[in-house]
Coordinates of C-alpha atoms in Angstrom, one line a residue:
M1269 CA -3.4 31.3 38.6
N1270 CA -4.3 32.0 42.3
K1271 CA -6.2 28.4 43.2
E1272 CA -7.8 29.7 46.5
L1273 CA -9.5 32.5 44.6
L1274 CA -10.6 30.4 41.9
K1275 CA -12.0 28.0 44.2
E1276 CA -13.9 30.7 46.1
F1277 CA -15.3 32.1 42.5
Q1278 CA -16.6 28.7 41.9
L1279 CA -18.3 28.0 45.1
Q1280 CA -20.0 31.6 44.9
A1281 CA -21.1 30.5 41.3
G1282 CA -22.5 27.3 41.7
G1283 CA -21.6 25.7 44.9
S1284 CA -19.9 22.6 46.0
H1285 CA -20.0 20.5 43.0
Y1286 CA -17.8 22.6 41.4
P1287 CA -14.4 21.4 42.6
N1288 CA -15.2 17.8 41.5
I1289 CA -15.2 19.0 37.7
N1290 CA -12.1 18.9 36.0
P1291 CA -9.8 21.5 37.7
E1292 CA -7.0 21.7 35.2
L1293 CA -9.8 22.7 32.6
Q1294 CA -11.6 25.1 35.3
E1295 CA -8.1 26.9 35.8
K1296 CA -7.7 27.2 32.0
F1297 CA -11.1 28.7 31.4
A1298 CA -10.6 31.1 34.4
K1299 CA -6.7 32.3 33.1
E1300 CA -8.6 32.9 29.6
I1301 CA -11.1 35.1 31.0
V1302 CA -8.5 37.0 32.9
K1303 CA -6.2 37.4 29.9
Y1304 CA -9.5 38.5 28.1
C1305 CA -9.8 41.4 31.0
I1306 CA -6.3 42.2 30.7
D1307 CA -6.6 42.7 26.9
L1308 CA -9.7 44.7 27.3
V1309 CA -7.9 47.2 29.6
E1310 CA -4.7 47.6 27.8
N1311 CA -6.7 48.0 24.5
A1312 CA -9.0 50.9 26.0
Q1313 CA -6.4 53.4 24.6
L1314 CA -7.4 55.7 27.5
Q1315 CA -4.5 57.8 26.6
D1316 CA -6.6 59.0 23.3
M1317 CA -9.3 60.2 25.3
V1318 CA -7.3 62.8 27.0
M1319 CA -5.9 66.0 25.7
T1320 CA -2.3 66.8 27.0
T1321 CA 0.7 64.8 27.3
Y1322 CA 0.5 64.7 31.1
Q1323 CA -3.0 63.2 30.9
K1324 CA -1.6 60.7 28.5
D1325 CA 1.0 59.6 30.4
F1326 CA -1.1 59.7 33.6
A1327 CA -3.7 57.6 31.9
R1328 CA -0.8 55.1 30.3
G1329 CA 0.2 54.8 34.1
V1330 CA -3.0 54.0 35.3
T1331 CA -3.6 51.4 32.6
E1332 CA -0.3 49.7 33.8
R1333 CA -1.2 49.8 37.2
I1334 CA -4.4 48.3 36.6
V1335 CA -3.3 45.5 34.5
K1336 CA -0.3 44.8 37.0
Q1337 CA -2.9 44.5 40.0
I1338 CA -4.6 42.1 38.0
K1339 CA -2.1 39.9 37.1
Q1340 CA -0.5 40.0 40.6
K1341 CA -4.1 39.2 42.2
F1342 CA -4.8 36.1 39.8
D1343 CA -1.3 35.1 39.5
V1344 CA -1.4 35.2 35.8
H1345 CA 1.6 36.3 33.9

């Protein structure tokens, strides 16, 4: 998990007291949220909302790129 990004979110959410709370638990919590969001994107079934094969392939590619970027940004695999 991208610890710098996680710390930034913690500070934005509640101030400076968050870093003093079990950092391993916070990281696990954040990973679960990111994984849940990835699952939402992957299961959105965008390719079912379009008509042509080209559009379906395009939608599938967009989904894959979004998931890849989320995983890279948050360093979650």
